[in-house]
């Protein structure tokens, strides 16, 4: 069963990344595949979609082949969903086709009333800045307002990115031991 499922995923889902499989990534990629050109998608997903390195190929798909309109991220301290209160999640809205130039974003929102406002308060995050800040992973930084955006852009322009190949830091990130995947290594 598990091996057959993993084989199906490998052959039908091209944007899952090299990290462990997560069901939200499967659902997002499958929903995208089922949409017609011009079709719209709205989903609630874990924060990993916009932040985790393992979701980079999926973010690339959504940025390059959709008009990704909204990324509205919530914290769950007030128990919006019946999940652990430290989990963050996001509402995403996109249209299949085209390419994303800017995304309306909000992060660390604490209640649903904010999302229900007309229009919801949001920061327009330009794709060009996202690409400059995270050229390979397309990871989103949780910014609250235009001042945060301006400050981050300035700091990035003045600094040396960590892990840039051939740069001053020349760091390489690796995964350490994992109690599940490396259980055979523990006594």
Coordinates of N, CA, C and O in Angstrom, one line a residue:
X1 N 0.8 -1.2 0.0 CA 0.0 0.0 0.0 C 0.8 1.3 0.0 O 0.7 2.1 -0.9
X2 N 1.7 1.4 1.0 CA 2.5 2.6 1.1 C 3.5 2.8 -0.1 O 3.7 3.8 -0.6
X3 N 4.1 1.6 -0.5 CA 5.1 1.7 -1.6 C 4.3 2.0 -2.9 O 4.8 2.8 -3.7
X4 N 3.1 1.5 -3.1 CA 2.4 1.8 -4.3 C 2.0 3.3 -4.3 O 2.0 3.9 -5.4
X5 N 1.6 3.8 -3.2 CA 1.2 5.2 -3.1 C 2.5 6.1 -3.4 O 2.4 7.1 -4.2
X6 N 3.6 5.8 -2.8 CA 4.8 6.5 -3.1 C 5.2 6.5 -4.5 O 5.6 7.5 -5.1
X7 N 5.0 5.3 -5.2 CA 5.3 5.2 -6.6 C 4.3 6.0 -7.4 O 4.7 6.7 -8.4
X8 N 3.0 6.1 -7.0 CA 2.1 6.9 -7.7 C 2.5 8.4 -7.6 O 2.4 9.1 -8.6
X9 N 2.8 8.8 -6.4 CA 3.2 10.2 -6.2 C 4.4 10.6 -7.1 O 4.4 11.6 -7.7
X10 N 5.4 9.7 -7.1 CA 6.6 9.9 -7.9 C 6.3 10.1 -9.3 O 7.0 10.9 -10.0
X11 N 5.4 9.4 -9.9 CA 5.1 9.4 -11.3 C 4.0 10.5 -11.7 O 3.9 10.8 -12.9
X12 N 3.2 10.9 -10.7 CA 2.2 11.9 -11.1 C 2.4 13.3 -10.5 O 1.8 14.2 -11.1
X13 N 3.2 13.5 -9.5 CA 3.3 14.8 -8.9 C 4.8 15.2 -9.0 O 5.7 14.6 -8.4
X14 N 5.0 16.2 -9.8 CA 6.4 16.6 -10.2 C 6.9 17.7 -9.3 O 8.1 18.1 -9.4
X15 N 6.1 18.3 -8.4 CA 6.4 19.5 -7.7 C 6.4 19.3 -6.2 O 6.2 20.2 -5.4
X16 N 6.7 18.1 -5.7 CA 6.7 17.8 -4.3 C 8.0 18.1 -3.6 O 8.0 18.2 -2.3
X17 N 9.0 18.3 -4.3 CA 10.3 18.6 -3.6 C 11.0 17.4 -3.1 O 10.5 16.3 -3.2
X18 N 12.1 17.6 -2.5 CA 12.9 16.5 -2.0 C 12.6 16.1 -0.6 O 13.1 15.1 -0.1
X19 N 11.9 16.9 0.1 CA 11.6 16.7 1.5 C 10.5 15.6 1.6 O 10.0 15.0 0.7
X20 N 10.2 15.2 2.9 CA 9.2 14.2 3.1 C 7.9 14.6 2.5 O 7.6 15.8 2.3
X21 N 7.1 13.6 2.1 CA 5.8 13.9 1.6 C 4.9 14.5 2.6 O 4.8 14.1 3.8
X22 N 4.1 15.6 2.2 CA 3.1 16.2 3.1 C 1.8 16.2 2.3 O 1.8 16.6 1.1
X23 N 0.7 15.8 2.9 CA -0.5 15.7 2.2 C -1.0 17.0 1.6 O -1.5 17.1 0.6
X24 N -0.7 18.1 2.3 CA -1.1 19.4 1.8 C -0.5 19.7 0.5 O -1.1 20.3 -0.4
X25 N 0.8 19.3 0.3 CA 1.5 19.6 -1.0 C 0.8 18.7 -2.1 O 0.7 19.2 -3.2
X26 N 0.5 17.5 -1.8 CA -0.2 16.6 -2.7 C -1.5 17.3 -3.1 O -1.9 17.3 -4.3
X27 N -2.3 17.7 -2.2 CA -3.6 18.3 -2.5 C -3.5 19.6 -3.3 O -4.3 19.8 -4.2
X28 N -2.5 20.4 -3.0 CA -2.3 21.7 -3.7 C -1.9 21.4 -5.2 O -2.5 21.9 -6.1
X29 N -1.0 20.5 -5.3 CA -0.5 20.2 -6.7 C -1.6 19.5 -7.5 O -1.8 19.8 -8.7
X30 N -2.4 18.6 -6.9 CA -3.5 17.9 -7.6 C -4.6 18.9 -7.9 O -5.1 18.8 -9.0
X31 N -4.9 19.8 -7.0 CA -5.9 20.8 -7.3 C -5.5 21.7 -8.5 O -6.3 22.0 -9.4
X32 N -4.2 22.0 -8.5 CA -3.7 22.8 -9.6 C -3.8 22.0 -10.9 O -4.3 22.6 -12.0
X33 N -3.5 20.8 -10.9 CA -3.6 19.9 -12.1 C -5.0 19.8 -12.6 O -5.3 19.8 -13.8
X34 N -6.0 19.8 -11.7 CA -7.4 19.6 -12.1 C -8.0 20.9 -12.6 O -9.1 20.9 -13.2
X35 N -7.4 22.0 -12.3 CA -8.0 23.3 -12.7 C -7.9 23.5 -14.2 O -6.8 23.2 -14.8
X36 N -8.8 24.1 -14.8 CA -8.7 24.5 -16.2 C -8.0 25.9 -16.2 O -7.9 26.5 -15.2
X37 N -7.4 26.3 -17.3 CA -6.8 27.6 -17.5 C -7.9 28.6 -17.1 O -9.0 28.5 -17.6
X38 N -7.6 29.6 -16.3 CA -8.5 30.6 -15.9 C -9.3 30.1 -14.7 O -10.1 30.9 -14.1
X39 N -9.2 28.9 -14.3 CA -9.9 28.4 -13.1 C -9.3 29.0 -11.8 O -8.1 29.3 -11.8
X40 N -10.2 29.1 -10.8 CA -9.7 29.7 -9.5 C -9.7 28.6 -8.4 O -10.5 27.7 -8.4
X41 N -8.7 28.8 -7.5 CA -8.5 27.9 -6.4 C -8.4 28.7 -5.1 O -7.6 29.7 -5.1
X42 N -9.1 28.2 -4.1 CA -9.0 28.8 -2.8 C -8.8 27.6 -1.8 O -9.6 26.6 -1.9
X43 N -7.7 27.6 -1.0 CA -7.5 26.5 -0.1 C -6.9 27.1 1.2 O -6.3 28.2 1.2
X44 N -7.1 26.3 2.3 CA -6.4 26.6 3.5 C -5.3 25.6 3.7 O -5.6 24.4 3.6
X45 N -4.1 26.1 3.9 CA -2.9 25.2 3.9 C -2.0 25.5 5.1 O -2.1 26.6 5.6
X46 N -1.1 24.6 5.5 CA -0.2 24.9 6.5 C 0.8 26.0 6.1 O 1.0 26.2 4.9
X47 N 1.5 26.6 7.0 CA 2.4 27.7 6.7 C 3.6 27.2 5.9 O 4.3 27.9 5.2
X48 N 3.8 25.9 5.9 CA 4.9 25.3 5.2 C 4.9 25.6 3.7 O 5.9 25.7 3.0
X49 N 3.7 25.8 3.2 CA 3.6 26.2 1.7 C 4.4 27.4 1.4 O 5.0 27.5 0.4
X50 N 4.3 28.4 2.3 CA 5.0 29.6 1.9 C 6.4 29.7 2.6 O 7.2 30.7 2.2
X51 N 6.8 28.8 3.4 CA 8.1 29.0 4.2 C 9.1 27.8 4.0 O 10.3 28.0 4.1
X52 N 8.6 26.6 4.0 CA 9.5 25.4 4.0 C 10.3 25.3 2.7 O 9.7 25.4 1.6
X53 N 11.5 24.9 2.9 CA 12.4 24.6 1.7 C 11.8 23.5 0.9 O 11.9 23.5 -0.3
X54 N 11.3 22.5 1.5 CA 10.7 21.3 0.8 C 9.5 21.7 -0.1 O 9.2 20.9 -1.0
X55 N 8.9 22.8 0.1 CA 7.8 23.2 -0.8 C 8.2 24.2 -1.9 O 7.4 24.7 -2.6
X56 N 9.5 24.4 -2.0 CA 10.0 25.3 -3.1 C 9.5 25.0 -4.5 O 9.1 25.9 -5.2
X57 N 9.6 23.7 -4.9 CA 9.1 23.4 -6.3 C 7.6 23.7 -6.4 O 7.2 24.2 -7.5
X58 N 6.8 23.5 -5.4 CA 5.4 23.8 -5.5 C 5.1 25.3 -5.5 O 4.3 25.8 -6.3
X59 N 5.9 26.1 -4.7 CA 5.8 27.5 -4.8 C 6.2 28.0 -6.2 O 5.5 28.9 -6.7
X60 N 7.2 27.4 -6.8 CA 7.6 27.8 -8.1 C 6.5 27.6 -9.1 O 6.3 28.4 -10.0
X61 N 5.8 26.4 -9.0 CA 4.7 26.1 -9.9 C 3.6 27.2 -9.8 O 3.1 27.7 -10.8
X62 N 3.3 27.5 -8.5 CA 2.2 28.5 -8.3 C 2.6 29.9 -8.7 O 1.8 30.7 -9.3
X63 N 3.8 30.3 -8.6 CA 4.3 31.6 -9.0 C 4.5 31.7 -10.5 O 4.2 32.8 -11.1
X64 N 5.0 30.7 -11.1 CA 5.3 30.7 -12.6 C 4.1 30.4 -13.5 O 4.1 30.8 -14.6
X65 N 3.1 29.7 -13.0 CA 2.0 29.2 -13.8 C 0.6 29.6 -13.3 O -0.4 29.0 -13.8
X66 N 0.6 30.6 -12.4 CA -0.7 31.1 -11.9 C -0.6 32.6 -11.6 O 0.6 33.1 -11.4
X67 N -1.7 33.2 -11.4 CA -1.7 34.5 -10.8 C -2.1 34.3 -9.4 O -3.3 34.1 -9.0
X68 N -1.1 34.1 -8.5 CA -1.3 33.9 -7.1 C -1.7 35.2 -6.5 O -0.9 36.1 -6.3
X69 N -3.0 35.4 -6.1 CA -3.5 36.6 -5.7 C -3.4 36.9 -4.2 O -3.1 38.0 -3.8
X70 N -3.7 35.9 -3.4 CA -3.7 36.1 -1.9 C -2.9 35.0 -1.2 O -2.9 33.8 -1.6
X71 N -2.2 35.4 -0.2 CA -1.5 34.5 0.8 C -1.8 35.2 2.1 O -1.2 36.2 2.5
X72 N -2.9 34.8 2.8 CA -3.3 35.4 4.1 C -3.1 34.4 5.2 O -3.8 33.4 5.3
X73 N -2.0 34.7 6.0 CA -1.5 33.7 7.0 C -2.0 34.1 8.4 O -1.9 35.2 8.8
X74 N -2.5 33.0 9.1 CA -3.0 33.2 10.4 C -2.2 32.5 11.4 O -1.6 31.4 11.1
X75 N -2.1 33.0 12.6 CA -1.6 32.3 13.8 C -2.8 31.7 14.5 O -3.9 32.2 14.3
X76 N -2.7 30.7 15.2 CA -3.8 30.0 15.8 C -3.9 30.1 17.3 O -4.6 29.3 18.0
X77 N -3.4 31.1 17.9 CA -3.4 31.3 19.4 C -4.8 31.4 19.9 O -5.1 30.9 21.0
X78 N -5.7 31.9 19.1 CA -7.1 32.1 19.6 C -8.0 30.8 19.3 O -9.1 30.8 19.6
X79 N -7.4 29.8 18.7 CA -8.1 28.6 18.4 C -9.0 28.7 17.2 O -10.2 28.2 17.2
X80 N -8.6 29.4 16.1 CA -9.5 29.6 14.9 C -9.9 28.2 14.4 O -11.0 28.0 14.1
X81 N -8.9 27.3 14.3 CA -9.1 25.9 14.0 C -8.8 25.0 15.2 O -8.0 25.4 16.0
X82 N -9.4 23.9 15.2 CA -9.2 22.9 16.3 C -8.0 22.1 16.0 O -8.0 20.9 15.7
X83 N -6.8 22.8 15.9 CA -5.5 22.2 15.8 C -4.6 22.8 16.9 O -5.1 23.8 17.6
X84 N -3.4 22.4 17.0 CA -2.5 22.9 18.0 C -2.4 24.4 17.9 O -2.3 24.9 16.7
X85 N -2.4 25.1 18.9 CA -2.5 26.6 18.9 C -1.2 27.3 18.4 O -1.1 28.4 18.2
X86 N -0.1 26.5 18.3 CA 1.1 27.0 17.8 C 1.2 26.9 16.3 O 2.2 27.5 15.7
X87 N 0.3 26.2 15.7 CA 0.4 26.0 14.2 C -0.1 27.3 13.5 O -1.0 27.9 13.9
X88 N 0.6 27.6 12.4 CA 0.2 28.7 11.5 C -0.3 28.1 10.2 O 0.1 27.0 9.8
X89 N -1.3 28.7 9.6 CA -1.9 28.3 8.4 C -2.2 29.5 7.5 O -2.2 30.6 8.0
X90 N -2.5 29.2 6.3 CA -2.8 30.3 5.4 C -3.9 30.0 4.4 O -4.1 28.9 4.0
X91 N -4.7 31.0 4.1 CA -5.6 31.0 3.0 C -4.9 31.4 1.7 O -4.3 32.5 1.7
X92 N -5.0 30.6 0.7 CA -4.4 31.0 -0.6 C -5.5 31.1 -1.6 O -6.5 30.3 -1.6
X93 N -5.4 32.1 -2.5 CA -6.3 32.2 -3.6 C -5.5 32.5 -4.9 O -4.6 33.3 -4.9
X94 N -5.8 31.7 -5.9 CA -5.0 31.9 -7.2 C -5.9 31.6 -8.4 O -6.9 31.0 -8.2
X95 N -5.4 32.0 -9.5 CA -6.0 31.7 -10.8 C -5.0 31.0 -11.7 O -3.9 31.5 -11.8
X96 N -5.4 29.9 -12.2 CA -4.4 29.1 -13.0 C -4.2 29.8 -14.4 O -5.1 30.3 -15.0
X97 N -2.9 29.9 -14.7 CA -2.6 30.6 -16.0 C -1.8 31.9 -15.7 O -2.0 32.5 -14.6
X98 N -1.0 32.3 -16.6 CA -0.3 33.5 -16.4 C 0.9 33.3 -15.5 O 1.4 32.2 -15.3
X99 N 1.3 34.4 -14.9 CA 2.5 34.4 -14.0 C 2.2 35.4 -12.9 O 1.6 36.5 -13.1
X100 N 2.7 35.2 -11.7 CA 2.5 36.1 -10.6 C 3.4 37.2 -10.6 O 4.7 37.0 -10.6
X101 N 2.9 38.5 -10.5 CA 3.8 39.7 -10.5 C 3.8 40.2 -9.0 O 4.8 40.8 -8.6
X102 N 2.7 40.1 -8.3 CA 2.7 40.6 -6.9 C 1.6 39.8 -6.2 O 0.6 39.3 -6.8
X103 N 1.7 39.6 -4.9 CA 0.8 38.8 -4.1 C 0.3 39.7 -3.0 O 1.1 40.3 -2.3
X104 N -1.0 39.7 -2.7 CA -1.5 40.4 -1.5 C -1.2 39.4 -0.3 O -1.7 38.3 -0.3
X105 N -0.4 39.9 0.6 CA -0.1 39.1 1.8 C -0.4 39.7 3.1 O -0.5 40.9 3.2
X106 N -0.6 38.9 4.1 CA -0.8 39.3 5.5 C -0.3 38.1 6.3 O -0.5 36.9 5.9
X107 N 0.4 38.4 7.4 CA 1.0 37.4 8.2 C 0.6 37.6 9.7 O 0.4 38.7 10.1
X108 N 0.6 36.5 10.4 CA 0.4 36.6 11.9 C -1.0 37.2 12.2 O -1.1 37.8 13.2
X109 N -2.0 37.0 11.3 CA -3.3 37.5 11.6 C -3.9 36.6 12.7 O -3.8 35.4 12.7
X110 N -4.6 37.2 13.7 CA -5.1 36.5 14.8 C -6.6 36.2 14.8 O -7.0 35.4 15.7
X111 N -7.3 36.8 13.9 CA -8.8 36.5 13.9 C -9.3 36.5 12.5 O -8.7 37.2 11.6
X112 N -10.4 35.9 12.3 CA -11.0 35.8 10.9 C -11.7 37.1 10.5 O -11.8 37.3 9.3
X113 N -12.0 37.9 11.4 CA -12.7 39.2 11.0 C -11.8 40.0 10.1 O -12.3 40.7 9.3
X114 N -10.5 39.9 10.3 CA -9.5 40.7 9.5 C -9.6 40.3 8.0 O -9.7 41.1 7.1
X115 N -9.7 39.0 7.8 CA -9.8 38.4 6.5 C -11.2 38.8 5.8 O -11.3 38.8 4.6
X116 N -12.2 39.0 6.7 CA -13.6 39.2 6.2 C -13.8 40.7 5.8 O -14.8 41.0 5.2
X117 N -12.8 41.6 6.1 CA -13.0 43.0 5.8 C -13.0 43.2 4.3 O -12.5 42.4 3.6
X118 N -13.6 44.3 3.8 CA -13.7 44.6 2.4 C -12.9 45.8 2.1 O -13.3 46.9 2.4
X119 N -11.8 45.8 1.5 CA -10.9 44.6 1.2 C -10.1 44.3 2.5 O -9.9 45.2 3.3
X120 N -9.7 43.1 2.6 CA -8.8 42.7 3.7 C -7.5 43.5 3.7 O -6.9 43.7 2.6
X121 N -7.1 44.0 4.9 CA -5.8 44.7 4.9 C -4.7 43.7 4.5 O -4.6 42.6 4.9
X122 N -3.8 44.2 3.6 CA -2.8 43.4 3.0 C -1.6 44.2 2.5 O -1.7 45.4 2.3
X123 N -0.5 43.5 2.4 CA 0.7 44.1 1.8 C 0.9 43.5 0.4 O 1.0 42.3 0.3
X124 N 1.1 44.3 -0.6 CA 1.4 43.8 -1.9 C 2.9 43.5 -2.0 O 3.7 44.4 -1.9
X125 N 3.2 42.2 -2.0 CA 4.6 41.7 -2.1 C 5.0 41.5 -3.6 O 4.4 40.6 -4.2
X126 N 5.9 42.4 -4.1 CA 6.3 42.2 -5.5 C 7.1 40.9 -5.7 O 7.9 40.5 -4.9
X127 N 6.8 40.2 -6.8 CA 7.5 39.0 -7.1 C 9.0 39.3 -7.3 O 9.8 38.5 -6.9
X128 N 9.3 40.4 -7.8 CA 10.7 40.8 -8.0 C 11.5 40.8 -6.7 O 12.6 40.3 -6.6
X129 N 10.9 41.3 -5.6 CA 11.5 41.2 -4.3 C 11.6 39.8 -3.7 O 12.7 39.4 -3.2
X130 N 10.6 39.1 -3.9 CA 10.6 37.7 -3.4 C 11.7 36.9 -4.1 O 12.4 36.2 -3.5
X131 N 11.9 37.2 -5.4 CA 12.9 36.5 -6.2 C 14.3 36.9 -5.7 O 15.2 36.1 -5.6
X132 N 14.5 38.2 -5.4 CA 15.8 38.7 -4.9 C 16.1 38.1 -3.5 O 17.2 37.8 -3.3
X133 N 15.1 38.1 -2.7 CA 15.3 37.6 -1.3 C 15.6 36.1 -1.2 O 16.3 35.6 -0.4
X134 N 14.9 35.4 -2.1 CA 15.0 33.9 -2.0 C 14.9 33.3 -3.5 O 13.9 32.8 -3.9
X135 N 16.0 33.5 -4.2 CA 16.0 33.1 -5.6 C 15.8 31.7 -5.9 O 15.3 31.3 -6.9
X136 N 16.2 30.8 -5.0 CA 16.1 29.4 -5.3 C 14.8 28.7 -4.6 O 14.2 27.9 -5.2
X137 N 14.5 29.1 -3.4 CA 13.4 28.5 -2.7 C 12.1 29.3 -2.8 O 11.1 28.7 -2.5
X138 N 12.2 30.5 -3.2 CA 10.9 31.4 -3.3 C 10.2 31.4 -2.0 O 9.0 31.5 -1.9
X139 N 11.0 31.4 -0.9 CA 10.3 31.4 0.5 C 9.9 32.8 0.8 O 10.6 33.8 0.5
X140 N 8.7 32.9 1.4 CA 8.1 34.2 1.9 C 8.6 34.5 3.2 O 8.8 33.7 4.1
X141 N 8.9 35.8 3.4 CA 9.3 36.3 4.8 C 8.0 36.9 5.3 O 7.3 37.6 4.6
X142 N 7.8 36.7 6.6 CA 6.6 37.2 7.2 C 6.7 38.7 7.5 O 7.3 39.1 8.6
X143 N 6.2 39.5 6.6 CA 6.3 41.0 6.8 C 4.9 41.5 7.2 O 3.9 41.0 6.7
X144 N 4.9 42.5 8.0 CA 3.7 43.1 8.5 C 3.2 44.3 7.7 O 2.0 44.5 7.6
X145 N 4.1 45.1 7.3 CA 3.7 46.3 6.6 C 4.7 46.8 5.6 O 5.8 46.2 5.5
X146 N 4.4 47.9 5.0 CA 5.4 48.5 3.9 C 6.7 48.9 4.5 O 7.7 48.8 3.9
X147 N 6.7 49.3 5.8 CA 8.0 49.7 6.4 C 8.9 48.4 6.6 O 10.1 48.5 6.3
X148 N 8.3 47.3 7.0 CA 9.1 46.1 7.1 C 9.6 45.7 5.7 O 10.8 45.3 5.6
X149 N 8.8 45.8 4.7 CA 9.2 45.5 3.3 C 10.4 46.4 2.9 O 11.4 45.9 2.4
X150 N 10.3 47.7 3.2 CA 11.4 48.6 2.8 C 12.6 48.3 3.6 O 13.7 48.3 3.0
X151 N 12.5 48.0 4.9 CA 13.7 47.8 5.7 C 14.4 46.5 5.2 O 15.6 46.4 5.1
X152 N 13.6 45.4 5.0 CA 14.2 44.2 4.5 C 14.9 44.3 3.2 O 16.0 43.8 3.0
X153 N 14.3 45.1 2.3 CA 14.9 45.3 1.0 C 16.2 46.0 1.1 O 17.2 45.7 0.5
X154 N 16.2 47.0 2.0 CA 17.5 47.8 2.2 C 18.5 46.9 2.8 O 19.7 46.9 2.4
X155 N 18.2 46.1 3.9 CA 19.2 45.2 4.5 C 19.7 44.2 3.5 O 20.9 43.9 3.5
X156 N 18.8 43.7 2.7 CA 19.3 42.7 1.7 C 20.2 43.3 0.7 O 21.2 42.6 0.3
X157 N 20.0 44.5 0.3 CA 20.8 45.1 -0.7 C 22.2 45.4 -0.1 O 23.2 45.5 -0.8
X158 N 22.3 45.6 1.2 CA 23.6 46.0 1.9 C 24.4 44.7 2.4 O 25.5 44.9 2.7
X159 N 23.7 43.6 2.5 CA 24.4 42.4 3.1 C 24.8 41.3 2.1 O 24.6 41.5 0.9
X160 N 25.4 40.3 2.6 CA 25.8 39.1 1.8 C 24.8 38.0 2.3 O 24.8 37.6 3.4
X161 N 24.1 37.4 1.3 CA 23.1 36.3 1.7 C 23.9 35.1 2.2 O 24.9 34.7 1.6
X162 N 23.4 34.5 3.3 CA 23.9 33.2 3.8 C 23.7 32.1 2.7 O 22.7 32.1 2.1
X163 N 24.7 31.3 2.6 CA 24.6 30.2 1.7 C 24.8 30.5 0.2 O 24.6 29.6 -0.6
X164 N 25.1 31.7 -0.2 CA 25.3 32.0 -1.6 C 26.5 31.3 -2.1 O 27.6 31.6 -1.5
X165 N 26.4 30.5 -3.0 CA 27.6 29.7 -3.5 C 28.6 30.6 -4.0 O 28.4 31.6 -4.8
X166 N 29.9 30.4 -3.5 CA 31.0 31.2 -3.9 C 31.0 32.6 -3.2 O 32.0 33.3 -3.4
X167 N 30.1 32.9 -2.4 CA 30.0 34.1 -1.6 C 30.9 34.1 -0.4 O 31.6 33.1 -0.1
X168 N 30.9 35.1 0.4 CA 31.7 35.3 1.6 C 31.4 34.2 2.6 O 32.3 33.7 3.3
X169 N 30.2 33.7 2.7 CA 29.8 32.7 3.7 C 30.0 31.3 3.2 O 30.4 30.4 3.9
X170 N 29.6 31.1 1.9 CA 29.7 29.8 1.3 C 29.2 28.6 2.2 O 30.0 27.6 2.4
X171 N 28.0 28.7 2.8 CA 27.5 27.7 3.6 C 26.7 26.7 2.9 O 26.1 27.0 1.8
X172 N 26.6 25.5 3.4 CA 25.8 24.4 2.8 C 25.0 23.9 4.0 O 25.5 23.5 5.0
X173 N 23.6 23.8 3.8 CA 22.7 23.3 4.8 C 22.5 21.8 4.6 O 22.3 21.4 3.4
X174 N 22.5 21.0 5.7 CA 22.2 19.6 5.6 C 21.2 19.3 6.7 O 21.1 20.0 7.7
X175 N 20.6 18.1 6.5 CA 19.6 17.7 7.5 C 20.4 16.8 8.5 O 21.2 16.0 8.1
X176 N 20.1 17.0 9.8 CA 20.7 16.2 10.8 C 19.9 14.9 11.0 O 19.0 14.6 10.3
X177 N 20.2 14.2 12.1 CA 19.5 13.0 12.4 C 18.0 13.3 12.6 O 17.7 14.3 13.2
X178 N 17.2 12.3 12.3 CA 15.7 12.4 12.4 C 15.3 11.2 13.1 O 15.6 10.1 12.7
X179 N 14.6 11.3 14.2 CA 14.2 10.2 15.1 C 13.3 9.2 14.3 O 13.3 8.0 14.6
X180 N 12.6 9.6 13.3 CA 11.8 8.7 12.5 C 12.6 8.1 11.4 O 12.6 6.8 11.3
X181 N 13.2 8.9 10.5 CA 13.9 8.3 9.3 C 15.2 7.6 9.7 O 15.6 6.8 9.0
X182 N 15.8 8.0 10.8 CA 17.0 7.4 11.2 C 16.9 6.6 12.5 O 17.9 6.4 13.2
X183 N 15.7 6.1 12.7 CA 15.5 5.3 13.9 C 16.4 4.1 14.1 O 16.8 3.7 15.2
X184 N 16.8 3.5 13.0 CA 17.7 2.4 13.0 C 19.1 2.7 13.6 O 19.9 1.9 14.0
X185 N 19.4 4.0 13.6 CA 20.7 4.5 14.1 C 20.7 4.7 15.6 O 21.8 4.9 16.2
X186 N 19.6 4.7 16.3 CA 19.5 4.9 17.7 C 19.3 3.6 18.4 O 18.5 2.7 18.0
X187 N 19.9 3.5 19.6 CA 19.8 2.2 20.4 C 18.5 2.2 21.1 O 18.0 3.2 21.6

